[in-house]
Amino acid sequence: MKKIIILFTSLLLLSCSNDDNSSSNQIPTGSDSVSLIFDNQEFSTTNKNTSFEKIHVYVSPFDSFIVFMLSNNEKAVEVSISSQVGFEEGKTYAINGRQTSNVSGRLTYYSTNSATKWASTNNEIGGAITIEKLDYEKRIIAATFEFDAAEENGTMHTIRNGWFDLKF
């Protein structure tokens, strides 16, 4: 019985990954690809049911502004991440309100038969962005990110397992 328990435990440990975020395994090439989970619903440019509606990327050594919109048949979500500092490759930055961080996040979203709504990070809630690649010569920025955002009425929204690989 002891051998069975050891075998089972070994198989369990070998099958686990220390990083369940599959998007971080992507190689940044400037492919203009984005994936994220917005309020438990997946949006990805690799999914044929999701379309890329909009993209605007400005990156400099002093500040950055990244906006993209993804939509499917039911919903559209626009994510904005802005920074008042220059990003550096390999670094992680807090996404919060302007009083506690130099990086902030904002969501604009709507679903069929509903009005457009806005939510943003603030001084109490937010998340993080990790710059995986930043190449000024090839003009590529790639990052993983996630954050929470609140509407003015307090309704919370989540972005999880976010990844982008964009040209600027």
Short mmCIF file of N, CA and C in Angstrom, two decimals:
data_model
loop_
_atom_site.label_atom_id
_atom_site.label_comp_id
_atom_site.label_asym_id
_atom_site.label_seq_id
_atom_site.Cartn_x
_atom_site.Cartn_y
_atom_site.Cartn_z
N MET A 1 0.83 -1.19 0.00
CA MET A 1 0.00 0.00 0.00
C MET A 1 0.87 1.26 0.00
N LYS A 2 1.96 1.21 0.75
CA LYS A 2 2.86 2.36 0.83
C LYS A 2 3.43 2.69 -0.55
N LYS A 3 3.77 1.66 -1.35
CA LYS A 3 4.31 1.87 -2.70
C LYS A 3 3.28 2.50 -3.62
N ILE A 4 2.02 2.14 -3.45
CA ILE A 4 0.95 2.71 -4.28
C ILE A 4 0.78 4.19 -3.96
N ILE A 5 0.82 4.53 -2.68
CA ILE A 5 0.69 5.94 -2.28
C ILE A 5 1.87 6.75 -2.82
N ILE A 6 3.08 6.22 -2.72
CA ILE A 6 4.26 6.92 -3.24
C ILE A 6 4.16 7.08 -4.75
N LEU A 7 3.73 6.04 -5.45
CA LEU A 7 3.57 6.12 -6.91
C LEU A 7 2.53 7.16 -7.29
N PHE A 8 1.38 7.13 -6.62
CA PHE A 8 0.31 8.08 -6.91
C PHE A 8 0.78 9.52 -6.65
N THR A 9 1.44 9.74 -5.53
CA THR A 9 1.95 11.07 -5.19
C THR A 9 2.97 11.53 -6.22
N SER A 10 3.85 10.64 -6.63
CA SER A 10 4.86 10.99 -7.64
C SER A 10 4.22 11.38 -8.96
N LEU A 11 3.23 10.60 -9.40
CA LEU A 11 2.53 10.93 -10.65
C LEU A 11 1.80 12.25 -10.55
N LEU A 12 1.19 12.50 -9.41
CA LEU A 12 0.48 13.76 -9.20
C LEU A 12 1.44 14.95 -9.27
N LEU A 13 2.57 14.84 -8.62
CA LEU A 13 3.54 15.93 -8.63
C LEU A 13 4.14 16.14 -10.01
N LEU A 14 4.39 15.08 -10.74
CA LEU A 14 4.96 15.21 -12.09
C LEU A 14 3.97 15.82 -13.08
N SER A 15 2.68 15.63 -12.83
CA SER A 15 1.69 16.16 -13.77
C SER A 15 1.33 17.61 -13.50
N CYS A 16 1.76 18.14 -12.36
CA CYS A 16 1.44 19.52 -12.01
C CYS A 16 2.48 20.46 -12.60
N SER A 17 2.02 21.65 -12.94
CA SER A 17 2.91 22.68 -13.44
C SER A 17 2.99 23.78 -12.40
N ASN A 18 4.13 24.39 -12.27
CA ASN A 18 4.23 25.51 -11.34
C ASN A 18 3.72 26.79 -11.96
N ASP A 19 3.29 26.73 -13.21
CA ASP A 19 2.74 27.90 -13.88
C ASP A 19 1.60 27.45 -14.77
N ASP A 20 0.38 27.64 -14.30
CA ASP A 20 -0.78 27.22 -15.07
C ASP A 20 -1.23 28.25 -16.08
N ASN A 21 -0.53 29.36 -16.18
CA ASN A 21 -0.88 30.38 -17.16
C ASN A 21 -0.20 30.02 -18.48
N SER A 22 -0.94 29.38 -19.37
CA SER A 22 -0.36 28.90 -20.62
C SER A 22 0.09 30.04 -21.52
N SER A 23 -0.49 31.23 -21.36
CA SER A 23 -0.10 32.33 -22.23
C SER A 23 1.34 32.76 -21.99
N SER A 24 1.88 32.54 -20.79
CA SER A 24 3.26 32.95 -20.54
C SER A 24 4.26 32.07 -21.28
N ASN A 25 3.80 30.96 -21.84
CA ASN A 25 4.68 30.08 -22.60
C ASN A 25 4.81 30.53 -24.05
N GLN A 26 4.09 31.56 -24.45
CA GLN A 26 4.16 32.05 -25.81
C GLN A 26 5.47 32.81 -26.02
N ILE A 27 5.97 32.77 -27.23
CA ILE A 27 7.20 33.48 -27.57
C ILE A 27 6.81 34.81 -28.20
N PRO A 28 7.24 35.93 -27.62
CA PRO A 28 6.88 37.24 -28.16
C PRO A 28 7.53 37.51 -29.52
N THR A 29 6.71 37.84 -30.52
CA THR A 29 7.20 38.13 -31.86
C THR A 29 6.60 39.40 -32.45
N GLY A 30 5.71 40.06 -31.70
CA GLY A 30 5.00 41.21 -32.25
C GLY A 30 3.84 40.77 -33.13
N SER A 31 3.21 39.68 -32.77
CA SER A 31 2.14 39.07 -33.59
C SER A 31 0.79 39.77 -33.48
N ASP A 32 0.71 40.85 -32.69
CA ASP A 32 -0.57 41.52 -32.42
C ASP A 32 -1.61 40.52 -31.94
N SER A 33 -1.23 39.72 -30.95
CA SER A 33 -2.16 38.78 -30.34
C SER A 33 -2.43 39.18 -28.90
N VAL A 34 -3.67 38.91 -28.48
CA VAL A 34 -4.11 39.24 -27.13
C VAL A 34 -4.99 38.11 -26.63
N SER A 35 -4.87 37.78 -25.37
CA SER A 35 -5.81 36.86 -24.74
C SER A 35 -6.02 37.29 -23.30
N LEU A 36 -7.22 37.07 -22.79
CA LEU A 36 -7.54 37.42 -21.42
C LEU A 36 -8.85 36.75 -21.04
N ILE A 37 -9.10 36.73 -19.74
CA ILE A 37 -10.38 36.27 -19.23
C ILE A 37 -11.02 37.46 -18.52
N PHE A 38 -12.14 37.92 -19.05
CA PHE A 38 -12.88 39.05 -18.49
C PHE A 38 -14.11 38.48 -17.81
N ASP A 39 -14.22 38.67 -16.50
CA ASP A 39 -15.35 38.16 -15.72
C ASP A 39 -15.68 36.71 -16.09
N ASN A 40 -14.67 35.87 -16.08
CA ASN A 40 -14.78 34.43 -16.34
C ASN A 40 -15.14 34.07 -17.78
N GLN A 41 -15.04 35.00 -18.70
CA GLN A 41 -15.30 34.71 -20.12
C GLN A 41 -14.02 34.98 -20.91
N GLU A 42 -13.58 33.98 -21.68
CA GLU A 42 -12.33 34.08 -22.42
C GLU A 42 -12.50 34.90 -23.70
N PHE A 43 -11.54 35.78 -23.93
CA PHE A 43 -11.42 36.54 -25.17
C PHE A 43 -10.00 36.32 -25.67
N SER A 44 -9.85 35.93 -26.92
CA SER A 44 -8.52 35.68 -27.46
C SER A 44 -8.52 35.86 -28.97
N THR A 45 -7.47 36.48 -29.47
CA THR A 45 -7.37 36.65 -30.93
C THR A 45 -7.10 35.32 -31.62
N THR A 46 -6.75 34.29 -30.88
CA THR A 46 -6.55 32.97 -31.48
C THR A 46 -7.85 32.18 -31.54
N ASN A 47 -8.91 32.69 -30.95
CA ASN A 47 -10.22 32.05 -30.97
C ASN A 47 -11.02 32.63 -32.13
N LYS A 48 -11.54 31.78 -33.00
CA LYS A 48 -12.26 32.27 -34.18
C LYS A 48 -13.56 32.97 -33.82
N ASN A 49 -14.05 32.82 -32.58
CA ASN A 49 -15.27 33.50 -32.15
C ASN A 49 -14.99 34.89 -31.57
N THR A 50 -13.73 35.27 -31.49
CA THR A 50 -13.35 36.57 -30.96
C THR A 50 -12.73 37.39 -32.08
N SER A 51 -13.12 38.65 -32.17
CA SER A 51 -12.51 39.51 -33.19
C SER A 51 -11.77 40.67 -32.52
N PHE A 52 -10.73 41.13 -33.19
CA PHE A 52 -9.91 42.25 -32.74
C PHE A 52 -10.55 43.51 -33.31
N GLU A 53 -11.13 44.33 -32.47
CA GLU A 53 -11.85 45.51 -32.93
C GLU A 53 -10.98 46.75 -33.01
N LYS A 54 -10.02 46.84 -32.11
CA LYS A 54 -9.27 48.09 -32.01
C LYS A 54 -7.94 47.81 -31.33
N ILE A 55 -6.93 48.58 -31.73
CA ILE A 55 -5.64 48.48 -31.08
C ILE A 55 -4.95 49.84 -31.20
N HIS A 56 -4.37 50.28 -30.11
CA HIS A 56 -3.57 51.51 -30.10
C HIS A 56 -2.45 51.29 -29.09
N VAL A 57 -1.21 51.37 -29.55
CA VAL A 57 -0.07 51.12 -28.67
C VAL A 57 0.94 52.25 -28.83
N TYR A 58 1.24 52.89 -27.72
CA TYR A 58 2.28 53.91 -27.68
C TYR A 58 3.24 53.51 -26.56
N VAL A 59 4.50 53.33 -26.88
CA VAL A 59 5.50 52.94 -25.88
C VAL A 59 6.72 53.84 -26.06
N SER A 60 7.17 54.43 -24.97
CA SER A 60 8.39 55.24 -24.99
C SER A 60 9.18 54.95 -23.72
N PRO A 61 10.41 55.42 -23.64
CA PRO A 61 11.20 55.23 -22.41
C PRO A 61 10.64 56.02 -21.22
N PHE A 62 9.65 56.87 -21.45
CA PHE A 62 9.13 57.75 -20.40
C PHE A 62 7.71 57.43 -19.97
N ASP A 63 6.89 56.91 -20.88
CA ASP A 63 5.51 56.57 -20.57
C ASP A 63 4.96 55.63 -21.65
N SER A 64 3.83 55.02 -21.37
CA SER A 64 3.23 54.09 -22.32
C SER A 64 1.72 54.12 -22.20
N PHE A 65 1.05 53.77 -23.30
CA PHE A 65 -0.40 53.70 -23.34
C PHE A 65 -0.77 52.56 -24.28
N ILE A 66 -1.47 51.57 -23.76
CA ILE A 66 -1.82 50.38 -24.53
C ILE A 66 -3.33 50.19 -24.44
N VAL A 67 -4.00 50.15 -25.58
CA VAL A 67 -5.46 49.96 -25.63
C VAL A 67 -5.78 48.93 -26.68
N PHE A 68 -6.65 47.98 -26.33
CA PHE A 68 -7.14 47.04 -27.32
C PHE A 68 -8.57 46.65 -26.96
N MET A 69 -9.34 46.31 -27.99
CA MET A 69 -10.72 45.88 -27.80
C MET A 69 -10.93 44.55 -28.50
N LEU A 70 -11.53 43.62 -27.77
CA LEU A 70 -11.88 42.31 -28.30
C LEU A 70 -13.38 42.14 -28.17
N SER A 71 -13.99 41.44 -29.12
CA SER A 71 -15.43 41.21 -29.03
C SER A 71 -15.77 39.82 -29.54
N ASN A 72 -16.91 39.33 -29.06
CA ASN A 72 -17.49 38.10 -29.58
C ASN A 72 -18.94 38.40 -29.92
N ASN A 73 -19.76 37.42 -30.11
CA ASN A 73 -21.15 37.66 -30.50
C ASN A 73 -21.98 38.28 -29.39
N GLU A 74 -21.52 38.18 -28.14
CA GLU A 74 -22.30 38.65 -27.00
C GLU A 74 -21.76 39.89 -26.32
N LYS A 75 -20.44 40.05 -26.31
CA LYS A 75 -19.81 41.06 -25.47
C LYS A 75 -18.60 41.67 -26.16
N ALA A 76 -18.26 42.87 -25.75
CA ALA A 76 -17.01 43.51 -26.17
C ALA A 76 -16.35 44.07 -24.92
N VAL A 77 -15.03 43.96 -24.87
CA VAL A 77 -14.28 44.50 -23.75
C VAL A 77 -13.07 45.25 -24.30
N GLU A 78 -12.90 46.47 -23.83
CA GLU A 78 -11.74 47.29 -24.17
C GLU A 78 -10.90 47.43 -22.92
N VAL A 79 -9.63 47.14 -23.03
CA VAL A 79 -8.70 47.24 -21.91
C VAL A 79 -7.71 48.36 -22.20
N SER A 80 -7.52 49.25 -21.25
CA SER A 80 -6.54 50.33 -21.35
C SER A 80 -5.57 50.21 -20.18
N ILE A 81 -4.30 50.18 -20.49
CA ILE A 81 -3.26 50.19 -19.46
C ILE A 81 -2.34 51.36 -19.78
N SER A 82 -2.22 52.28 -18.84
CA SER A 82 -1.36 53.43 -19.08
C SER A 82 -0.32 53.54 -17.97
N SER A 83 0.84 54.04 -18.35
CA SER A 83 1.95 54.15 -17.42
C SER A 83 2.56 55.54 -17.52
N GLN A 84 2.89 56.11 -16.38
CA GLN A 84 3.57 57.40 -16.33
C GLN A 84 5.08 57.21 -16.18
N VAL A 85 5.54 55.98 -16.28
CA VAL A 85 6.97 55.67 -16.25
C VAL A 85 7.29 54.78 -17.43
N GLY A 86 8.54 54.77 -17.81
CA GLY A 86 8.96 53.87 -18.87
C GLY A 86 9.02 52.44 -18.38
N PHE A 87 8.45 51.52 -19.14
CA PHE A 87 8.52 50.11 -18.78
C PHE A 87 9.92 49.58 -19.06
N GLU A 88 10.31 48.54 -18.29
CA GLU A 88 11.56 47.84 -18.52
C GLU A 88 11.28 46.36 -18.63
N GLU A 89 11.95 45.71 -19.58
CA GLU A 89 11.77 44.28 -19.78
C GLU A 89 12.15 43.51 -18.52
N GLY A 90 11.32 42.51 -18.18
CA GLY A 90 11.59 41.66 -17.03
C GLY A 90 11.07 42.21 -15.71
N LYS A 91 10.51 43.39 -15.69
CA LYS A 91 10.02 43.98 -14.45
C LYS A 91 8.50 43.85 -14.34
N THR A 92 8.05 43.78 -13.09
CA THR A 92 6.62 43.74 -12.77
C THR A 92 6.24 45.07 -12.15
N TYR A 93 5.09 45.60 -12.57
CA TYR A 93 4.60 46.88 -12.09
C TYR A 93 3.21 46.70 -11.50
N ALA A 94 2.94 47.39 -10.39
CA ALA A 94 1.61 47.38 -9.80
C ALA A 94 0.68 48.21 -10.68
N ILE A 95 -0.52 47.71 -10.88
CA ILE A 95 -1.57 48.46 -11.57
C ILE A 95 -2.56 48.88 -10.49
N ASN A 96 -2.63 50.16 -10.19
CA ASN A 96 -3.54 50.70 -9.17
C ASN A 96 -4.01 52.07 -9.61
N GLY A 97 -4.43 52.87 -8.65
CA GLY A 97 -4.79 54.25 -8.92
C GLY A 97 -3.55 55.11 -8.97
N ARG A 98 -3.68 56.29 -9.51
CA ARG A 98 -2.54 57.18 -9.70
C ARG A 98 -1.87 57.62 -8.40
N GLN A 99 -2.58 57.58 -7.26
CA GLN A 99 -1.97 58.00 -6.01
C GLN A 99 -1.01 56.96 -5.44
N THR A 100 -1.18 55.68 -5.82
CA THR A 100 -0.34 54.64 -5.25
C THR A 100 0.52 53.92 -6.28
N SER A 101 0.38 54.25 -7.56
CA SER A 101 1.13 53.56 -8.60
C SER A 101 1.24 54.46 -9.82
N ASN A 102 2.26 54.23 -10.62
CA ASN A 102 2.41 54.97 -11.87
C ASN A 102 1.70 54.29 -13.03
N VAL A 103 1.06 53.14 -12.78
CA VAL A 103 0.38 52.39 -13.83
C VAL A 103 -1.08 52.20 -13.42
N SER A 104 -1.99 52.47 -14.34
CA SER A 104 -3.42 52.30 -14.04
C SER A 104 -4.09 51.49 -15.15
N GLY A 105 -5.24 50.93 -14.82
CA GLY A 105 -6.00 50.14 -15.77
C GLY A 105 -7.44 50.60 -15.83
N ARG A 106 -8.05 50.41 -17.00
CA ARG A 106 -9.45 50.81 -17.19
C ARG A 106 -10.10 49.81 -18.14
N LEU A 107 -11.37 49.53 -17.89
CA LEU A 107 -12.18 48.66 -18.74
C LEU A 107 -13.36 49.43 -19.28
N THR A 108 -13.67 49.20 -20.51
CA THR A 108 -14.92 49.66 -21.10
C THR A 108 -15.55 48.41 -21.69
N TYR A 109 -16.81 48.16 -21.40
CA TYR A 109 -17.40 46.93 -21.89
C TYR A 109 -18.90 47.13 -22.12
N TYR A 110 -19.42 46.27 -22.94
CA TYR A 110 -20.86 46.23 -23.15
C TYR A 110 -21.23 44.84 -23.63
N SER A 111 -22.48 44.50 -23.42
CA SER A 111 -22.99 43.25 -23.96
C SER A 111 -24.24 43.57 -24.77
N THR A 112 -24.70 42.60 -25.52
CA THR A 112 -25.89 42.78 -26.34
C THR A 112 -27.03 43.30 -25.47
N ASN A 113 -27.71 44.32 -25.92
CA ASN A 113 -28.87 44.91 -25.22
C ASN A 113 -28.51 45.54 -23.88
N SER A 114 -27.28 46.04 -23.73
CA SER A 114 -26.95 46.77 -22.50
C SER A 114 -26.10 47.99 -22.85
N ALA A 115 -26.13 48.93 -21.95
CA ALA A 115 -25.38 50.17 -22.15
C ALA A 115 -23.89 49.93 -21.92
N THR A 116 -23.07 50.80 -22.48
CA THR A 116 -21.64 50.74 -22.25
C THR A 116 -21.35 51.10 -20.79
N LYS A 117 -20.44 50.35 -20.17
CA LYS A 117 -20.08 50.60 -18.77
C LYS A 117 -18.57 50.75 -18.67
N TRP A 118 -18.13 51.43 -17.60
CA TRP A 118 -16.71 51.67 -17.37
C TRP A 118 -16.34 51.21 -15.97
N ALA A 119 -15.14 50.72 -15.84
CA ALA A 119 -14.60 50.33 -14.54
C ALA A 119 -13.11 50.61 -14.57
N SER A 120 -12.54 50.92 -13.42
CA SER A 120 -11.11 51.21 -13.40
C SER A 120 -10.48 50.76 -12.09
N THR A 121 -9.16 50.68 -12.14
CA THR A 121 -8.42 50.41 -10.91
C THR A 121 -8.47 51.68 -10.06
N ASN A 122 -8.17 51.52 -8.80
CA ASN A 122 -8.12 52.69 -7.93
C ASN A 122 -7.05 52.46 -6.87
N ASN A 123 -7.00 53.30 -5.86
CA ASN A 123 -5.94 53.20 -4.86
C ASN A 123 -6.05 51.97 -3.98
N GLU A 124 -7.22 51.31 -3.96
CA GLU A 124 -7.40 50.12 -3.14
C GLU A 124 -7.36 48.83 -3.94
N ILE A 125 -7.75 48.86 -5.20
CA ILE A 125 -7.80 47.63 -6.00
C ILE A 125 -6.98 47.80 -7.27
N GLY A 126 -6.52 46.69 -7.78
CA GLY A 126 -5.72 46.74 -9.00
C GLY A 126 -5.17 45.38 -9.32
N GLY A 127 -3.91 45.33 -9.70
CA GLY A 127 -3.28 44.08 -10.09
C GLY A 127 -1.83 44.31 -10.45
N ALA A 128 -1.37 43.63 -11.50
CA ALA A 128 0.04 43.75 -11.89
C ALA A 128 0.20 43.46 -13.37
N ILE A 129 1.26 44.01 -13.92
CA ILE A 129 1.68 43.74 -15.29
C ILE A 129 3.17 43.41 -15.27
N THR A 130 3.55 42.36 -15.97
CA THR A 130 4.95 41.97 -16.10
C THR A 130 5.36 42.10 -17.55
N ILE A 131 6.35 42.91 -17.81
CA ILE A 131 6.82 43.12 -19.18
C ILE A 131 7.75 41.97 -19.54
N GLU A 132 7.28 41.11 -20.42
CA GLU A 132 8.03 39.92 -20.84
C GLU A 132 9.07 40.26 -21.91
N LYS A 133 8.71 41.17 -22.80
CA LYS A 133 9.63 41.59 -23.86
C LYS A 133 9.36 43.05 -24.18
N LEU A 134 10.44 43.80 -24.33
CA LEU A 134 10.35 45.19 -24.77
C LEU A 134 11.55 45.44 -25.66
N ASP A 135 11.28 45.53 -26.94
CA ASP A 135 12.35 45.67 -27.94
C ASP A 135 12.06 46.93 -28.76
N TYR A 136 12.81 48.00 -28.47
CA TYR A 136 12.60 49.26 -29.19
C TYR A 136 13.04 49.17 -30.65
N GLU A 137 14.02 48.35 -30.94
CA GLU A 137 14.50 48.21 -32.31
C GLU A 137 13.45 47.51 -33.19
N LYS A 138 12.91 46.40 -32.70
CA LYS A 138 11.88 45.67 -33.46
C LYS A 138 10.48 46.18 -33.17
N ARG A 139 10.36 47.10 -32.20
CA ARG A 139 9.10 47.73 -31.82
C ARG A 139 8.07 46.69 -31.36
N ILE A 140 8.49 45.87 -30.37
CA ILE A 140 7.64 44.82 -29.81
C ILE A 140 7.51 45.02 -28.31
N ILE A 141 6.29 44.90 -27.81
CA ILE A 141 6.06 44.84 -26.37
C ILE A 141 5.15 43.64 -26.11
N ALA A 142 5.53 42.83 -25.14
CA ALA A 142 4.73 41.68 -24.74
C ALA A 142 4.68 41.64 -23.23
N ALA A 143 3.52 41.28 -22.70
CA ALA A 143 3.36 41.29 -21.25
C ALA A 143 2.27 40.34 -20.81
N THR A 144 2.37 39.91 -19.56
CA THR A 144 1.28 39.24 -18.87
C THR A 144 0.70 40.25 -17.89
N PHE A 145 -0.60 40.14 -17.63
CA PHE A 145 -1.23 41.09 -16.73
C PHE A 145 -2.52 40.53 -16.17
N GLU A 146 -2.93 41.09 -15.06
CA GLU A 146 -4.26 40.84 -14.50
C GLU A 146 -4.56 41.96 -13.52
N PHE A 147 -5.84 42.29 -13.42
CA PHE A 147 -6.24 43.30 -12.46
C PHE A 147 -7.74 43.24 -12.19
N ASP A 148 -8.13 43.86 -11.10
CA ASP A 148 -9.52 44.05 -10.74
C ASP A 148 -9.85 45.50 -11.01
N ALA A 149 -11.10 45.76 -11.37
CA ALA A 149 -11.54 47.13 -11.65
C ALA A 149 -12.95 47.30 -11.09
N ALA A 150 -13.27 48.50 -10.65
CA ALA A 150 -14.57 48.77 -10.05
C ALA A 150 -15.30 49.86 -10.83
N GLU A 151 -16.60 49.67 -10.97
CA GLU A 151 -17.46 50.73 -11.49
C GLU A 151 -17.67 51.75 -10.38
N GLU A 152 -18.22 52.90 -10.73
CA GLU A 152 -18.49 53.92 -9.71
C GLU A 152 -19.44 53.41 -8.63
N ASN A 153 -20.37 52.51 -9.00
CA ASN A 153 -21.33 51.99 -8.02
C ASN A 153 -20.74 50.85 -7.18
N GLY A 154 -19.47 50.48 -7.41
CA GLY A 154 -18.81 49.46 -6.62
C GLY A 154 -18.81 48.07 -7.25
N THR A 155 -19.50 47.88 -8.36
CA THR A 155 -19.51 46.58 -9.02
C THR A 155 -18.09 46.24 -9.49
N MET A 156 -17.63 45.05 -9.12
CA MET A 156 -16.26 44.64 -9.43
C MET A 156 -16.21 43.79 -10.70
N HIS A 157 -15.11 43.93 -11.44
CA HIS A 157 -14.85 43.14 -12.64
C HIS A 157 -13.41 42.66 -12.57
N THR A 158 -13.16 41.52 -13.22
CA THR A 158 -11.82 40.95 -13.18
C THR A 158 -11.27 40.70 -14.58
N ILE A 159 -9.99 40.93 -14.71
CA ILE A 159 -9.21 40.51 -15.88
C ILE A 159 -8.20 39.52 -15.33
N ARG A 160 -8.18 38.32 -15.89
CA ARG A 160 -7.25 37.29 -15.45
C ARG A 160 -6.53 36.71 -16.66
N ASN A 161 -5.36 36.11 -16.42
CA ASN A 161 -4.56 35.43 -17.44
C ASN A 161 -4.38 36.29 -18.71
N GLY A 162 -4.20 37.58 -18.51
CA GLY A 162 -4.00 38.48 -19.65
C GLY A 162 -2.63 38.34 -20.27
N TRP A 163 -2.59 38.40 -21.57
CA TRP A 163 -1.34 38.33 -22.35
C TRP A 163 -1.51 39.18 -23.59
N PHE A 164 -0.50 39.97 -23.90
CA PHE A 164 -0.47 40.61 -25.22
C PHE A 164 0.93 40.56 -25.78
N ASP A 165 0.98 40.55 -27.10
CA ASP A 165 2.23 40.53 -27.88
C ASP A 165 1.97 41.47 -29.04
N LEU A 166 2.41 42.73 -28.88
CA LEU A 166 1.98 43.79 -29.79
C LEU A 166 3.16 44.52 -30.44
N LYS A 167 2.90 45.06 -31.62
CA LYS A 167 3.82 45.97 -32.28
C LYS A 167 3.47 47.40 -31.88
N PHE A 168 4.47 48.24 -31.75
CA PHE A 168 4.20 49.66 -31.48
C PHE A 168 4.96 50.54 -32.43
#
